[in-house]
Tab-separated table of N, CA and C in Angstrom:
chain	number	residue	atom	x	y	z
A	60	UNK	N	-9.136	7.276	12.289
A	60	UNK	CA	-7.773	7.459	11.446
A	60	UNK	C	-7.842	8.229	10.188
A	61	UNK	N	-7.138	9.314	9.557
A	61	UNK	CA	-7.556	9.535	8.490
A	61	UNK	C	-6.188	9.611	7.925
A	62	UNK	N	-5.766	8.836	6.764
A	62	UNK	CA	-4.418	8.896	5.824
A	62	UNK	C	-4.468	9.605	4.844
A	63	UNK	N	-3.419	9.614	4.607
A	63	UNK	CA	-2.946	10.485	2.971
A	63	UNK	C	-1.606	9.996	2.466
A	64	UNK	N	-1.774	9.680	1.066
A	64	UNK	CA	-1.014	9.319	0.712
A	64	UNK	C	0.333	10.230	-0.322
A	65	UNK	N	1.237	10.078	-0.530
A	65	UNK	CA	2.235	10.815	-1.496
A	65	UNK	C	3.296	10.273	-1.943
A	66	UNK	N	3.638	10.592	-3.009
A	66	UNK	CA	5.063	10.081	-3.332
A	66	UNK	C	5.162	9.559	-4.746
A	67	UNK	N	3.933	9.676	-5.341
A	67	UNK	CA	3.557	9.172	-6.776
A	67	UNK	C	4.328	10.131	-7.378
A	68	UNK	N	3.869	9.167	-9.220
A	68	UNK	CA	4.766	10.191	-9.855
A	68	UNK	C	4.989	9.491	-11.201
A	69	UNK	N	5.698	9.951	-12.175
A	69	UNK	CA	6.241	8.954	-13.763
A	69	UNK	C	7.421	8.889	-13.370
A	70	UNK	N	8.034	7.449	-13.686
A	70	UNK	CA	8.862	6.721	-13.604
A	70	UNK	C	9.505	5.928	-14.786
A	71	UNK	N	10.289	5.762	-15.019
A	71	UNK	CA	10.738	5.020	-16.295
A	71	UNK	C	10.532	3.832	-15.991
A	72	UNK	N	10.750	2.878	-16.832
A	72	UNK	CA	10.976	1.150	-16.565
A	72	UNK	C	12.268	1.223	-16.025
A	73	UNK	N	12.145	-0.101	-14.786
A	73	UNK	CA	13.410	-0.211	-13.881
A	73	UNK	C	13.592	0.605	-12.728
A	74	UNK	N	12.810	1.896	-12.965
A	74	UNK	CA	13.176	3.124	-12.118
A	74	UNK	C	12.558	2.821	-10.461
A	75	UNK	N	12.431	3.517	-9.460
A	75	UNK	CA	12.276	3.365	-8.234
A	75	UNK	C	11.441	4.702	-7.786
A	76	UNK	N	10.157	4.210	-6.996
A	76	UNK	CA	9.694	5.610	-6.031
A	76	UNK	C	9.120	5.023	-4.812
A	77	UNK	N	9.279	5.642	-3.662
A	77	UNK	CA	8.838	5.627	-2.576
A	77	UNK	C	7.609	6.244	-2.156
A	78	UNK	N	6.304	5.329	-1.894
A	78	UNK	CA	5.102	5.925	-1.512
A	78	UNK	C	5.109	6.448	-0.008
A	79	UNK	N	4.318	7.222	0.674
A	79	UNK	CA	4.422	7.098	1.892
A	79	UNK	C	2.674	7.308	2.224
A	80	UNK	N	2.614	6.828	3.226
A	80	UNK	CA	0.963	7.000	3.876
A	80	UNK	C	1.248	7.721	5.257
A	81	UNK	N	0.386	8.974	5.549
A	81	UNK	CA	0.310	9.640	6.446
A	81	UNK	C	-0.794	9.261	7.096
A	82	UNK	N	-1.139	9.138	8.658
A	82	UNK	CA	-1.949	8.959	9.458
A	82	UNK	C	-2.125	10.411	10.449
A	83	UNK	N	-3.429	10.701	10.709
A	83	UNK	CA	-4.017	11.732	11.769
A	83	UNK	C	-5.056	11.516	12.491
A	84	UNK	N	-4.982	11.871	13.574
A	84	UNK	CA	-6.380	11.613	14.352
A	84	UNK	C	-5.992	10.625	15.373
A	85	UNK	N	-5.117	9.519	15.125
A	85	UNK	CA	-4.888	8.671	15.799
A	85	UNK	C	-3.392	8.127	15.611
A	86	UNK	N	-3.166	6.984	16.250
A	86	UNK	CA	-1.684	6.493	16.011
A	86	UNK	C	-2.045	5.373	15.263
A	87	UNK	N	-1.174	4.687	14.139
A	87	UNK	CA	-1.721	3.502	13.667
A	87	UNK	C	-0.697	2.477	14.486
A	88	UNK	N	-0.295	2.474	15.339
A	88	UNK	CA	0.425	1.422	16.345
A	88	UNK	C	-0.943	0.146	16.692
A	89	UNK	N	-0.376	-0.696	15.962
A	89	UNK	CA	-1.141	-2.061	16.131
A	89	UNK	C	-2.210	-2.241	15.434
A	90	UNK	N	-1.855	-1.047	14.458
A	90	UNK	CA	-3.335	-1.585	13.188
A	90	UNK	C	-2.576	-2.013	12.387
A	91	UNK	N	-3.213	-2.758	11.252
A	91	UNK	CA	-2.894	-3.588	10.092
A	91	UNK	C	-2.982	-1.919	9.029
A	92	UNK	N	-1.709	-1.700	8.184
A	92	UNK	CA	-1.988	-1.277	7.259
A	92	UNK	C	-1.474	-1.324	5.802
A	93	UNK	N	-2.139	-1.345	4.774
A	93	UNK	CA	-1.557	-1.810	3.235
A	93	UNK	C	-1.799	-0.743	2.383
A	94	UNK	N	-1.714	-1.316	1.448
A	94	UNK	CA	-1.732	-0.684	0.065
A	94	UNK	C	-2.149	-1.159	-1.018
A	95	UNK	N	-3.130	-0.750	-1.738
A	95	UNK	CA	-4.082	-1.049	-2.885
A	95	UNK	C	-3.425	-0.789	-4.385
A	96	UNK	N	-3.905	-1.114	-5.277
A	96	UNK	CA	-3.854	-0.287	-6.563
A	96	UNK	C	-5.156	-0.989	-7.417
A	97	UNK	N	-5.108	0.339	-8.277
A	97	UNK	CA	-5.919	-0.001	-9.374
A	97	UNK	C	-5.211	0.487	-10.748
A	98	UNK	N	-5.403	-0.374	-11.399
A	98	UNK	CA	-4.789	0.417	-12.746
A	98	UNK	C	-6.312	0.535	-13.477
A	99	UNK	N	-6.304	1.364	-14.744
A	99	UNK	CA	-7.300	1.662	-15.573
A	99	UNK	C	-7.899	0.243	-16.262
A	100	UNK	N	-9.419	0.440	-15.865
A	100	UNK	CA	-10.139	-0.761	-16.426
A	100	UNK	C	-9.764	-2.035	-16.163
A	101	UNK	N	-9.482	-1.900	-14.871
A	101	UNK	CA	-8.589	-3.170	-13.975
A	101	UNK	C	-9.370	-3.150	-12.339
A	102	UNK	N	-9.601	-4.345	-11.815
A	102	UNK	CA	-9.892	-4.604	-10.129
A	102	UNK	C	-8.918	-3.693	-9.409
A	103	UNK	N	-9.213	-3.022	-8.038
A	103	UNK	CA	-8.822	-2.848	-7.608
A	103	UNK	C	-8.120	-4.167	-6.604
A	104	UNK	N	-6.881	-4.298	-6.618
A	104	UNK	CA	-6.038	-5.442	-6.098
A	104	UNK	C	-5.120	-5.082	-4.878
A	105	UNK	N	-4.647	-6.060	-4.051
A	105	UNK	CA	-3.881	-5.401	-3.183
A	105	UNK	C	-2.392	-5.831	-3.037
A	106	UNK	N	-1.472	-5.169	-2.407
A	106	UNK	CA	0.018	-4.634	-3.140
A	106	UNK	C	0.716	-5.404	-2.184
A	107	UNK	N	0.375	-5.038	-0.373
A	107	UNK	CA	1.652	-5.542	0.877
A	107	UNK	C	0.583	-4.991	1.588
A	108	UNK	N	0.650	-5.429	2.531
A	108	UNK	CA	0.296	-4.946	4.685
A	108	UNK	C	1.528	-4.999	5.547
A	109	UNK	N	1.402	-4.509	6.672
A	109	UNK	CA	2.072	-4.346	7.709
A	109	UNK	C	1.723	-4.337	8.732
A	110	UNK	N	1.871	-5.290	9.675
A	110	UNK	CA	1.275	-5.338	11.076
A	110	UNK	C	2.551	-5.257	12.109
A	111	UNK	N	2.142	-5.255	13.429
A	111	UNK	CA	2.964	-5.145	14.577
A	111	UNK	C	3.979	-6.754	13.901
A	112	UNK	N	3.908	-7.551	13.879
A	112	UNK	CA	3.898	-8.779	13.859
A	112	UNK	C	4.374	-9.476	12.371
A	113	UNK	N	3.370	-8.873	11.217
A	113	UNK	CA	3.701	-9.665	9.989
A	113	UNK	C	3.836	-8.542	9.173
A	114	UNK	N	4.347	-9.152	7.695
A	114	UNK	CA	4.267	-8.219	6.445
A	114	UNK	C	3.711	-9.462	5.223
A	115	UNK	N	3.191	-8.993	4.612
A	115	UNK	CA	2.667	-9.483	3.392
A	115	UNK	C	3.083	-8.861	2.123
A	116	UNK	N	3.400	-9.504	1.019
A	116	UNK	CA	3.764	-8.736	-0.532
A	116	UNK	C	2.677	-9.974	-1.245
A	117	UNK	N	1.965	-9.530	-2.161
A	117	UNK	CA	1.555	-10.376	-3.185
A	117	UNK	C	2.795	-10.621	-4.038
A	118	UNK	N	2.532	-12.202	-4.507
A	118	UNK	CA	3.309	-12.377	-5.703
A	118	UNK	C	4.441	-11.891	-6.717
A	119	UNK	N	3.148	-10.928	-6.927
A	119	UNK	CA	3.825	-9.669	-8.345
A	119	UNK	C	4.896	-8.835	-7.865
A	120	UNK	N	5.109	-8.180	-6.506
A	120	UNK	CA	6.192	-7.551	-6.063
A	120	UNK	C	6.870	-8.238	-5.233
A	121	UNK	N	6.608	-9.146	-4.486
A	121	UNK	CA	7.688	-9.491	-4.126
A	121	UNK	C	8.931	-9.160	-4.796
A	122	UNK	N	10.000	-9.225	-3.756
A	122	UNK	CA	11.468	-8.774	-4.414
A	122	UNK	C	11.567	-7.659	-4.925
A	123	UNK	N	10.807	-6.926	-5.401
A	123	UNK	CA	10.945	-5.505	-5.591
A	123	UNK	C	10.051	-4.403	-4.789
A	124	UNK	N	9.302	-4.688	-4.186
A	124	UNK	CA	8.830	-3.623	-3.576
A	124	UNK	C	8.773	-3.705	-1.739
A	125	UNK	N	9.077	-3.126	-0.733
A	125	UNK	CA	9.613	-3.013	0.560
A	125	UNK	C	8.422	-2.108	1.367
A	126	UNK	N	7.754	-2.874	2.245
A	126	UNK	CA	7.042	-1.626	3.085
A	126	UNK	C	7.880	-1.901	4.422
A	127	UNK	N	7.420	-0.839	5.066
A	127	UNK	CA	8.074	-0.194	6.344
A	127	UNK	C	7.092	0.724	6.920
A	128	UNK	N	7.523	0.483	8.364
A	128	UNK	CA	6.540	2.067	8.975
A	128	UNK	C	7.490	2.317	10.536
A	129	UNK	N	6.884	3.767	10.368
A	129	UNK	CA	7.825	4.470	11.291
A	129	UNK	C	6.617	4.997	12.802
A	130	UNK	N	6.648	4.116	13.407
A	130	UNK	CA	5.829	4.873	14.467
A	130	UNK	C	5.653	5.815	15.148
A	131	UNK	N	6.580	6.236	15.255
A	131	UNK	CA	7.196	7.772	15.695
A	131	UNK	C	6.756	8.925	15.023
A	132	UNK	N	6.623	8.634	13.818
A	132	UNK	CA	6.042	9.401	12.658
A	132	UNK	C	4.719	9.294	12.181
A	133	UNK	N	4.127	8.376	12.763
A	133	UNK	CA	2.734	7.560	12.179
A	133	UNK	C	2.676	7.475	10.655
A	134	UNK	N	4.019	6.706	10.093
A	134	UNK	CA	3.207	6.505	8.568
A	134	UNK	C	4.285	5.229	8.259
A	135	UNK	N	3.511	5.130	7.376
A	135	UNK	CA	4.197	3.649	6.045
A	135	UNK	C	4.391	4.111	4.932
A	136	UNK	N	5.955	3.442	4.573
A	136	UNK	CA	6.368	3.575	3.353
A	136	UNK	C	6.326	2.519	2.569
A	137	UNK	N	6.291	2.507	0.855
A	137	UNK	CA	6.457	1.463	0.119
A	137	UNK	C	7.287	1.860	-0.579
A	138	UNK	N	8.735	1.037	-0.735
A	138	UNK	CA	9.763	1.673	-1.701
A	138	UNK	C	9.650	0.195	-2.674
A	139	UNK	N	9.120	0.913	-3.992
A	139	UNK	CA	8.885	0.236	-5.030
A	139	UNK	C	10.119	0.606	-5.933
A	140	UNK	N	11.096	-0.596	-6.281
A	140	UNK	CA	12.320	-0.641	-6.832
A	140	UNK	C	11.930	-1.536	-8.372
A	141	UNK	N	12.553	-1.539	-9.366
A	141	UNK	CA	12.723	-2.370	-10.646
A	141	UNK	C	10.726	-2.323	-11.497
A	142	UNK	N	10.345	-0.825	-11.143
A	142	UNK	CA	9.067	-0.742	-11.707
A	142	UNK	C	9.184	-0.928	-13.192
A	143	UNK	N	7.789	-1.795	-13.662
A	143	UNK	CA	7.502	-1.686	-15.020
A	143	UNK	C	6.399	-1.513	-15.361
A	144	UNK	N	5.780	-1.432	-16.506
A	144	UNK	CA	4.560	0.000	-16.939
A	144	UNK	C	3.388	-1.227	-16.283
A	145	UNK	N	3.743	-2.210	-15.849
A	145	UNK	CA	2.395	-3.030	-15.062
A	145	UNK	C	2.292	-2.627	-13.929
A	146	UNK	N	2.774	-1.780	-13.337
A	146	UNK	CA	2.501	-1.170	-12.164
A	146	UNK	C	2.163	-0.264	-11.950
A	147	UNK	N	1.805	1.220	-13.235
A	147	UNK	CA	1.066	1.598	-13.180
A	147	UNK	C	-0.551	1.943	-13.054
A	148	UNK	N	-0.834	2.431	-11.916
A	148	UNK	CA	-2.108	2.474	-11.661
A	148	UNK	C	-2.194	3.507	-10.151
A	149	UNK	N	-2.910	3.694	-9.940
A	149	UNK	CA	-3.505	4.503	-8.662
A	149	UNK	C	-3.324	3.489	-7.275
A	150	UNK	N	-2.238	4.297	-6.635
A	150	UNK	CA	-2.067	3.407	-5.228
A	150	UNK	C	-2.584	3.866	-3.964
A	151	UNK	N	-3.166	3.147	-3.056
A	151	UNK	CA	-4.046	3.605	-2.091
A	151	UNK	C	-3.548	2.837	-0.936
A	152	UNK	N	-3.710	3.910	0.503
A	152	UNK	CA	-3.329	3.365	1.326
A	152	UNK	C	-4.471	3.104	2.279
A	153	UNK	N	-4.753	2.276	3.060
A	153	UNK	CA	-5.688	1.728	3.787
A	153	UNK	C	-5.307	0.999	5.184
A	154	UNK	N	-6.302	1.181	5.995
A	154	UNK	CA	-5.707	1.040	7.376
A	154	UNK	C	-6.961	0.490	8.282
A	155	UNK	N	-6.521	-0.648	9.237
A	155	UNK	CA	-7.778	-0.545	10.083
A	155	UNK	C	-7.289	-1.806	11.909
A	156	UNK	N	-7.851	-1.049	12.402
A	156	UNK	CA	-7.565	-1.876	13.842
A	156	UNK	C	-7.488	-3.508	13.786
A	157	UNK	N	-8.589	-3.961	12.947
A	157	UNK	CA	-8.968	-5.073	13.402
A	157	UNK	C	-8.610	-6.325	12.449
A	158	UNK	N	-8.393	-5.975	11.056
A	158	UNK	CA	-8.347	-6.714	9.751
A	158	UNK	C	-6.828	-7.280	9.814
A	159	UNK	N	-6.434	-8.582	10.104
A	159	UNK	CA	-4.830	-8.798	10.122
A	159	UNK	C	-4.379	-9.034	9.058
A	160	UNK	N	-3.078	-8.769	8.927
A	160	UNK	CA	-2.373	-8.253	7.862
A	160	UNK	C	-1.937	-9.758	7.089
A	161	UNK	N	-2.687	-10.042	6.228
A	161	UNK	CA	-2.934	-11.480	5.453
A	161	UNK	C	-3.934	-10.991	4.112
A	162	UNK	N	-4.217	-12.337	3.464
A	162	UNK	CA	-4.795	-12.448	2.501
A	162	UNK	C	-6.020	-11.382	2.904
A	163	UNK	N	-6.623	-11.899	4.004
A	163	UNK	CA	-7.630	-11.334	4.408
A	163	UNK	C	-8.123	-9.853	4.924
A	164	UNK	N	-6.755	-8.930	4.776
A	164	UNK	CA	-6.679	-7.724	4.798
A	164	UNK	C	-7.103	-6.905	3.466
A	165	UNK	N	-6.599	-7.604	2.366
A	165	UNK	CA	-6.908	-7.198	0.959
A	165	UNK	C	-8.609	-7.310	0.446
A	166	UNK	N	-9.265	-8.832	1.159
A	166	UNK	CA	-10.634	-9.026	0.881
A	166	UNK	C	-11.494	-7.967	1.909
A	167	UNK	N	-10.832	-7.833	2.897
A	167	UNK	CA	-11.718	-6.635	3.383
A	167	UNK	C	-12.307	-5.438	2.814
A	168	UNK	N	-11.192	-4.993	2.225
A	168	UNK	CA	-11.892	-3.956	0.982
A	168	UNK	C	-12.537	-2.889	1.524
A	169	UNK	N	-13.876	-2.531	1.010
A	169	UNK	CA	-14.565	-1.555	1.163
A	169	UNK	C	-14.385	-1.511	2.984
A	170	UNK	N	-14.442	-2.556	3.506
A	170	UNK	CA	-14.842	-2.901	4.683
A	170	UNK	C	-13.662	-2.406	5.794
A	171	UNK	N	-12.941	-1.849	5.278
A	171	UNK	CA	-11.443	-1.656	5.843
A	171	UNK	C	-11.813	-0.101	6.542
A	172	UNK	N	-11.247	0.340	7.888
A	172	UNK	CA	-11.551	1.652	8.796
A	172	UNK	C	-11.415	2.594	7.822
A	173	UNK	N	-9.944	3.006	7.133
A	173	UNK	CA	-9.573	4.286	6.271
A	173	UNK	C	-8.812	4.033	5.230
A	174	UNK	N	-9.194	5.001	4.122
A	174	UNK	CA	-9.024	4.664	2.850
A	174	UNK	C	-8.324	6.361	2.517
A	175	UNK	N	-7.391	6.039	1.719
A	175	UNK	CA	-6.674	7.494	1.660
A	175	UNK	C	-7.362	7.700	0.110
A	176	UNK	N	-7.259	9.247	-0.840
A	176	UNK	CA	-7.408	9.605	-1.815
A	176	UNK	C	-6.868	8.710	-3.114
A	177	UNK	N	-5.369	8.401	-2.916
A	177	UNK	CA	-4.753	7.550	-3.795
A	177	UNK	C	-3.605	8.584	-4.065
A	178	UNK	N	-2.753	7.961	-4.531
A	178	UNK	CA	-1.750	8.450	-5.493
A	178	UNK	C	-1.481	7.838	-7.097
A	179	UNK	N	-1.324	8.945	-7.965
A	179	UNK	CA	-0.421	8.255	-9.133
A	179	UNK	C	0.408	7.840	-9.127
A	180	UNK	N	1.000	6.598	-9.968
A	180	UNK	CA	2.287	6.129	-10.275
A	180	UNK	C	2.021	5.648	-12.047
A	181	UNK	N	3.262	5.949	-12.288
A	181	UNK	CA	2.865	5.735	-14.094
A	181	UNK	C	4.352	5.687	-14.454
A	182	UNK	N	4.635	4.161	-14.876
A	182	UNK	CA	5.531	4.137	-15.409
A	182	UNK	C	5.788	3.486	-17.032
A	183	UNK	N	6.565	4.558	-17.413
A	183	UNK	CA	6.873	4.299	-18.818
A	183	UNK	C	7.975	5.303	-19.332
A	184	UNK	N	8.228	4.788	-20.245
A	184	UNK	CA	9.052	5.481	-20.852
A	184	UNK	C	9.029	6.600	-21.831
């Protein structure tokens, strides 16, 4: 599976963006798909993931971000609301058929099967 992110951009604090992760090569059905982000000078961190039976968010985005999937379109989306400057980062989509959607998905890191190239999100006034 190859995944490609889109939807990044520049937004003011308090604004919203919607990121999309489109898959090709195989269906994402039954895979865990998640979003990571990496800010300048910081380590990559997990943001959210989704599987057939579970959705997981890190504490810093709970209540602001919503992840969803459309198996018919083979896409996963991340709706990001009430953005703040600390959300500025390159956002990456990753997918794996074996890692469960949980903390272990984020700990899987580079072992995950598919990674996108990333999309820049900048929150600034």
